[in-house]
CSV table of C-alpha atoms in Angstrom, one decimal:
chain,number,residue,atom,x,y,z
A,868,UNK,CA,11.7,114.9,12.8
A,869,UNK,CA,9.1,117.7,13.5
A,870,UNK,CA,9.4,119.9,10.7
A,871,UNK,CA,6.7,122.4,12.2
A,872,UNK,CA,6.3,123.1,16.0
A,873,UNK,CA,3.8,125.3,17.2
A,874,UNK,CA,4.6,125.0,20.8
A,875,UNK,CA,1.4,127.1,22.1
A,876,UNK,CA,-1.5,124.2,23.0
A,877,UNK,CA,-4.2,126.2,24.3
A,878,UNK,CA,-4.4,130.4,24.6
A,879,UNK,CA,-7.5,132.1,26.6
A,880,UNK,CA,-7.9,135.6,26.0
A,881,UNK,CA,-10.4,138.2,26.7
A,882,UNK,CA,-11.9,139.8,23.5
A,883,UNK,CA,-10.3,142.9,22.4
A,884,UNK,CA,-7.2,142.0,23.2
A,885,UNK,CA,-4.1,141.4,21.0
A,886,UNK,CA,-2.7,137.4,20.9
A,887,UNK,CA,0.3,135.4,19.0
A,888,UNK,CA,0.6,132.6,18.0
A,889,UNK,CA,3.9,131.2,17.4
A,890,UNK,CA,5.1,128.9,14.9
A,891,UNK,CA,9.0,127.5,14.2
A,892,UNK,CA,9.7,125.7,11.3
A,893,UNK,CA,12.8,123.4,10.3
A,894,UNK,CA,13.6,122.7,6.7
A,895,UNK,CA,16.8,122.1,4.8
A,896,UNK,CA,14.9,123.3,1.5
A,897,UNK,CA,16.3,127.3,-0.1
A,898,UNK,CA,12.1,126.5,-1.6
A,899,UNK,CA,9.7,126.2,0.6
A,900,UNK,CA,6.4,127.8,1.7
A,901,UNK,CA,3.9,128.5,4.8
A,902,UNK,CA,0.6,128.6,5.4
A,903,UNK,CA,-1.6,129.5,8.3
A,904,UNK,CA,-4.9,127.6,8.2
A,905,UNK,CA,-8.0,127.9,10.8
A,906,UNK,CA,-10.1,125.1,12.0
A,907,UNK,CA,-13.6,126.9,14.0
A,908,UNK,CA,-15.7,123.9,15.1
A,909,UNK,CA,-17.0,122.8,12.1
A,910,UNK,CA,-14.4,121.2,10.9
A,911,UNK,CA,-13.4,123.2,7.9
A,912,UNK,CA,-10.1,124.5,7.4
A,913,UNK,CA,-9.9,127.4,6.8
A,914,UNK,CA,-7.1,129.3,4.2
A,915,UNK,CA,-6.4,132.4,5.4
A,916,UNK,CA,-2.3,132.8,4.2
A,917,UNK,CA,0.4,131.8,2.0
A,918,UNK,CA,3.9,132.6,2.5
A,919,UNK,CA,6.8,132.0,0.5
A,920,UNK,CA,10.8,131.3,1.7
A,921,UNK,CA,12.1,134.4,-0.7
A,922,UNK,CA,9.5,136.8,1.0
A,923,UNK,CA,9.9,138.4,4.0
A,924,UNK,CA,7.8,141.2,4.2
A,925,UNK,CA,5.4,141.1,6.7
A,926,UNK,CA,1.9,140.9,5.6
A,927,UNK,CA,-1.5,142.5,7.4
A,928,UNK,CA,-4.8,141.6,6.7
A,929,UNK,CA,-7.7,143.7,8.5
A,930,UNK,CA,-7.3,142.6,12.3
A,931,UNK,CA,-5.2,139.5,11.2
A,932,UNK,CA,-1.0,140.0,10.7
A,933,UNK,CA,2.4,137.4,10.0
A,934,UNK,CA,5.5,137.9,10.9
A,935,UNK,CA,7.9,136.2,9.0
A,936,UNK,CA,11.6,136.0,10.1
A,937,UNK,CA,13.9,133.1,8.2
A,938,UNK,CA,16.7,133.7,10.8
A,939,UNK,CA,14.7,132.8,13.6
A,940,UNK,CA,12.8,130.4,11.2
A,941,UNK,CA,9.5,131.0,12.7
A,942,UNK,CA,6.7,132.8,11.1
A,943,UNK,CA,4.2,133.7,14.0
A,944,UNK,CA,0.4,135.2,13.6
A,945,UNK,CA,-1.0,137.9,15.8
A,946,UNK,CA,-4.5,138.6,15.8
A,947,UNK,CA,-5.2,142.6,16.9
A,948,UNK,CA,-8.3,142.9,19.0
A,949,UNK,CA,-9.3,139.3,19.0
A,950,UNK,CA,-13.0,138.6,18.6
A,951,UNK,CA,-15.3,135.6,20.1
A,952,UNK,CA,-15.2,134.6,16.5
A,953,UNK,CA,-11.5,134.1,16.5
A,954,UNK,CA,-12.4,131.2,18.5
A,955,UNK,CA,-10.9,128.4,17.0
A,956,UNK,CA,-7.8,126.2,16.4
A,957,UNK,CA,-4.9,127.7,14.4
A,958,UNK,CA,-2.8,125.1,12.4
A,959,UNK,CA,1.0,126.4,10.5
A,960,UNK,CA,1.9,124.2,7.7
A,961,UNK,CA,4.9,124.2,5.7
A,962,UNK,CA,5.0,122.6,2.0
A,963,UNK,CA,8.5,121.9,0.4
A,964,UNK,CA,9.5,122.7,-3.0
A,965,UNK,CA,8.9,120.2,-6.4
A,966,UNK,CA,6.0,118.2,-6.4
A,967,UNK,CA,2.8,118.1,-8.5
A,968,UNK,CA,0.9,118.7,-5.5
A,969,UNK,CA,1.4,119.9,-1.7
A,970,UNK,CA,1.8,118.0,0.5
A,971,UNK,CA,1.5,119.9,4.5
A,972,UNK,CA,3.8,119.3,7.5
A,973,UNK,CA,1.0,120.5,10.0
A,974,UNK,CA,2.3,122.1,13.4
A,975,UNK,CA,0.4,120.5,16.3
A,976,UNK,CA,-2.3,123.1,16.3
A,977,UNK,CA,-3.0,126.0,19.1
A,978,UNK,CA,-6.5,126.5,20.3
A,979,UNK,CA,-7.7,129.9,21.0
A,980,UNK,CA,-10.3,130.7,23.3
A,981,UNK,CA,-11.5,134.2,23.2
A,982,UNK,CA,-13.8,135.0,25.8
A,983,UNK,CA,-16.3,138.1,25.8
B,66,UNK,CA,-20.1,128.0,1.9
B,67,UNK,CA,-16.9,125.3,1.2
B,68,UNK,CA,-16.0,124.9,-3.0
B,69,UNK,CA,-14.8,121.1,-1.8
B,70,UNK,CA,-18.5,119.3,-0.9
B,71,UNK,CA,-18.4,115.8,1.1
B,72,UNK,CA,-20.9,113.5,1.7
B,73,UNK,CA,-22.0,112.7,4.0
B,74,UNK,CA,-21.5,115.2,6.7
B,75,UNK,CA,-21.8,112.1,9.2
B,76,UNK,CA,-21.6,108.5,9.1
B,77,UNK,CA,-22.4,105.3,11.8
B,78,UNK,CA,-21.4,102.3,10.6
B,79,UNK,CA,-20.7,99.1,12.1
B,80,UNK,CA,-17.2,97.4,11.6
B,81,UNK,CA,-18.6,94.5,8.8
B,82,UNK,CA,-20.4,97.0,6.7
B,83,UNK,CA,-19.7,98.5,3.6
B,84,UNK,CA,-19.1,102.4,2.9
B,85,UNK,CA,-18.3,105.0,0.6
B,86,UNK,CA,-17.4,108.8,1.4
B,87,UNK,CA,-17.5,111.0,-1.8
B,88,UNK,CA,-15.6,114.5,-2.5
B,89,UNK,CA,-16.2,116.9,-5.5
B,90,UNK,CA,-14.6,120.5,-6.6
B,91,UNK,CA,-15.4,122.3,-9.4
B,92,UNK,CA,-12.4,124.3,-9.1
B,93,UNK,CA,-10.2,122.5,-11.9
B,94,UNK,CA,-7.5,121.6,-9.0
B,95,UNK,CA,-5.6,118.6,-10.0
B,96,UNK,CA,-4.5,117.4,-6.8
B,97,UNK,CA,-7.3,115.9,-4.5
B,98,UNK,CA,-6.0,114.4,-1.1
B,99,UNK,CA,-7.7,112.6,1.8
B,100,UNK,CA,-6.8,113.4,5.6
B,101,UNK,CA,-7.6,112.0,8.9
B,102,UNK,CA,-7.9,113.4,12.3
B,103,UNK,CA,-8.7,112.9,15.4
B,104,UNK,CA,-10.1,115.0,18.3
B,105,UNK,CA,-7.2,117.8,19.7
B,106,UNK,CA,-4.6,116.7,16.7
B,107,UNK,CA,-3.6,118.1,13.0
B,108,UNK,CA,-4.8,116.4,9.9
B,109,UNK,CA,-3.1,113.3,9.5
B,110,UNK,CA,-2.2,112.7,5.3
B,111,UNK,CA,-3.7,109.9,4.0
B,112,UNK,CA,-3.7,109.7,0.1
B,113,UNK,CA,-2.7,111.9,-2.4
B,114,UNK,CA,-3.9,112.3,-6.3
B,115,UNK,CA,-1.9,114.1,-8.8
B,116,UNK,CA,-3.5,114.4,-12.1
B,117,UNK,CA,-5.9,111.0,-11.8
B,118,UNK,CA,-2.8,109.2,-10.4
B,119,UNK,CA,-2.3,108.1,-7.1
B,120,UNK,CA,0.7,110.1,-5.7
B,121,UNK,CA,1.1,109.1,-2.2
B,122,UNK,CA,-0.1,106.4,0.3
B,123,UNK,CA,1.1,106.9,3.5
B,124,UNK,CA,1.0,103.7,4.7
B,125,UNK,CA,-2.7,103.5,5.0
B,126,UNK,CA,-4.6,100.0,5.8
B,127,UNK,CA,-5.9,98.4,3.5
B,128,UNK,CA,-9.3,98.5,4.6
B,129,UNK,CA,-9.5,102.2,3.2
B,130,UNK,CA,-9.8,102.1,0.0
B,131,UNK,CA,-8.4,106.0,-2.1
B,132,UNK,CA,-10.8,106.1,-6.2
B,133,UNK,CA,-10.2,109.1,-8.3
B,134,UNK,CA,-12.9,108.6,-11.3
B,135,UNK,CA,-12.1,112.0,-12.7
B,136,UNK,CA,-10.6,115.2,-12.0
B,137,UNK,CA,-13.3,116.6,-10.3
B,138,UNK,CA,-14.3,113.4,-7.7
B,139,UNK,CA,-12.4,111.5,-5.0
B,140,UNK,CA,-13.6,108.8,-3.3
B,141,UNK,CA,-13.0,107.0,-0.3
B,142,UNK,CA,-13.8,103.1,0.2
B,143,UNK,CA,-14.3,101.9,3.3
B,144,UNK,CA,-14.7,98.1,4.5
B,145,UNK,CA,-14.1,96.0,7.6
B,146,UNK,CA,-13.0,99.5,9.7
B,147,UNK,CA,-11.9,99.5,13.4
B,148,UNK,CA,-13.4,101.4,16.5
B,149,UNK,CA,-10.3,103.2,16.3
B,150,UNK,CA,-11.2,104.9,12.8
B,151,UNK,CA,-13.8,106.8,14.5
B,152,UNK,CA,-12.1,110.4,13.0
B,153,UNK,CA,-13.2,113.2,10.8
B,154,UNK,CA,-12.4,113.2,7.4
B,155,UNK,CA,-11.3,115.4,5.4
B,156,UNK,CA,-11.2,115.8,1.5
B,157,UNK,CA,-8.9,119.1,0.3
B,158,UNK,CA,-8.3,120.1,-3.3
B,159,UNK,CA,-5.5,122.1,-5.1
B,160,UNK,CA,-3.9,123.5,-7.9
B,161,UNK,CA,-0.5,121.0,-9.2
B,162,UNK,CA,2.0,123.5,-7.8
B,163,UNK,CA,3.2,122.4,-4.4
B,164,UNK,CA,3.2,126.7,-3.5
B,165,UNK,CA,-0.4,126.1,-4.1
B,166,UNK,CA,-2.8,126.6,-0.3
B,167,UNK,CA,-5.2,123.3,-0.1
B,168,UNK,CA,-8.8,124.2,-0.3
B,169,UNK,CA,-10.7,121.8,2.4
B,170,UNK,CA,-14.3,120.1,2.5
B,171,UNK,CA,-16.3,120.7,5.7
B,172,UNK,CA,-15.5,117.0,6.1
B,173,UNK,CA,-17.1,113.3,7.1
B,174,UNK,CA,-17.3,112.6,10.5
B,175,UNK,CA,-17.1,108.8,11.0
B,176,UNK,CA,-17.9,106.6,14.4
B,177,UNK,CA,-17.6,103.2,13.9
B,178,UNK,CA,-19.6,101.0,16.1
């Protein structure tokens, strides 16, 4: 079963304007946590957010924001004036409590197209 | 620039030939893992290492081949590979907590001929 759905495939936006990108997660876990990660076209992932299940408060970073909400389970990212540089393809991951390590259950990924 | 280096950025090869693709942090993470993916999809889990020890193999052929010399290096064995293991991949690094974000390499990307 798909533990991570982010149900957005493709978003085109015209820079300076505000975009979401959704992400619902399904876990049985009390532990867990959630990332956002961003892939330009290099290749790289990059971190940009860590989240854990007992902490709710929303979180803003510069231009970037996450909106966590357990009852809904979804934990969506806005960006606030997007940027051509925001172009790029946003993955949600969530990681379940107790290991040595982390292992990811990746959404499907949403790409973002911001055009000047 | 990325604290997780791979080499090389890009590889040919031909489906009989040997090959090796090579990962390295300096961050003292003990948990090194190996991803695939292919165009328009997420990473795809491969291997894990937890402290030197192979963790997880999620089912991967046998013609990939997962080394972990030391804490710092993960390699990645390839032999006899398919057209269809054309991907990119990727080498992450983290701390041994599973809250812990993965740290990724730029990654490999492979086109088997």
């Amino acid at each position: 079963a798909q533990k991570v759905t982010q149900a957005q495939t493709e978003i085109s936006v015209v820079e300076k304007e505000d975009v979401t990108l959704d992400c619902v997660y399904e876990t049985r876990d009390t532990t867990y946590y959630l990332f956002w990660y961003k892939q330009p076209p290099s290749g790289e992932l990059v971190f940009l957010i860590r989240r854990n299940s007992f902490d709710e408060q929303n979180e803003i970073s510069g231009r970037y924001s996450w909106n966590f909400q357990k009852s809904t389970s979804s934990f969506n990212f806005t960006i606030t004036a997007s940027q051509v540089v925001d172009s790029a393809v946003y993955f949600c991951a969530l990681s379940e409590y107790g290991n040595n390590f982390n292992k990811f259950y990746f959404g499907s990924g949403t790409k973002l197209n911001v055009k000047p | 620039d990325t604290e997780v280096t791979q080499t090389p950025k890009h590889l040919v090869m031909g489906m009989t030939n040997k090959k090796s693709l090579k990962c390295e942090q300096h961050m003292g993470h003990r948990a090194m893992y190996w991803y695939k993916q292919k165009a328009k999809k997420p990473p795809e889990l491969m291997f894990v290492y937890s402290y030197e020890k192979l963790s997880i193999n999620e089912s991967v052929p046998s013609r990939f081949s997962p080394e972990c010399p030391n804490s710092s290096l993960l390699n990645l064995h390839l032999h006899a590979l398919q057209p269809e293991d054309s991907a990119l991949y990727l080498c992450a690094s983290s701390q041994g907590d599973s809250n812990q974000p993965q740290h990724f390499g730029d990654g490999t990307r492979l086109s088997i001929l």
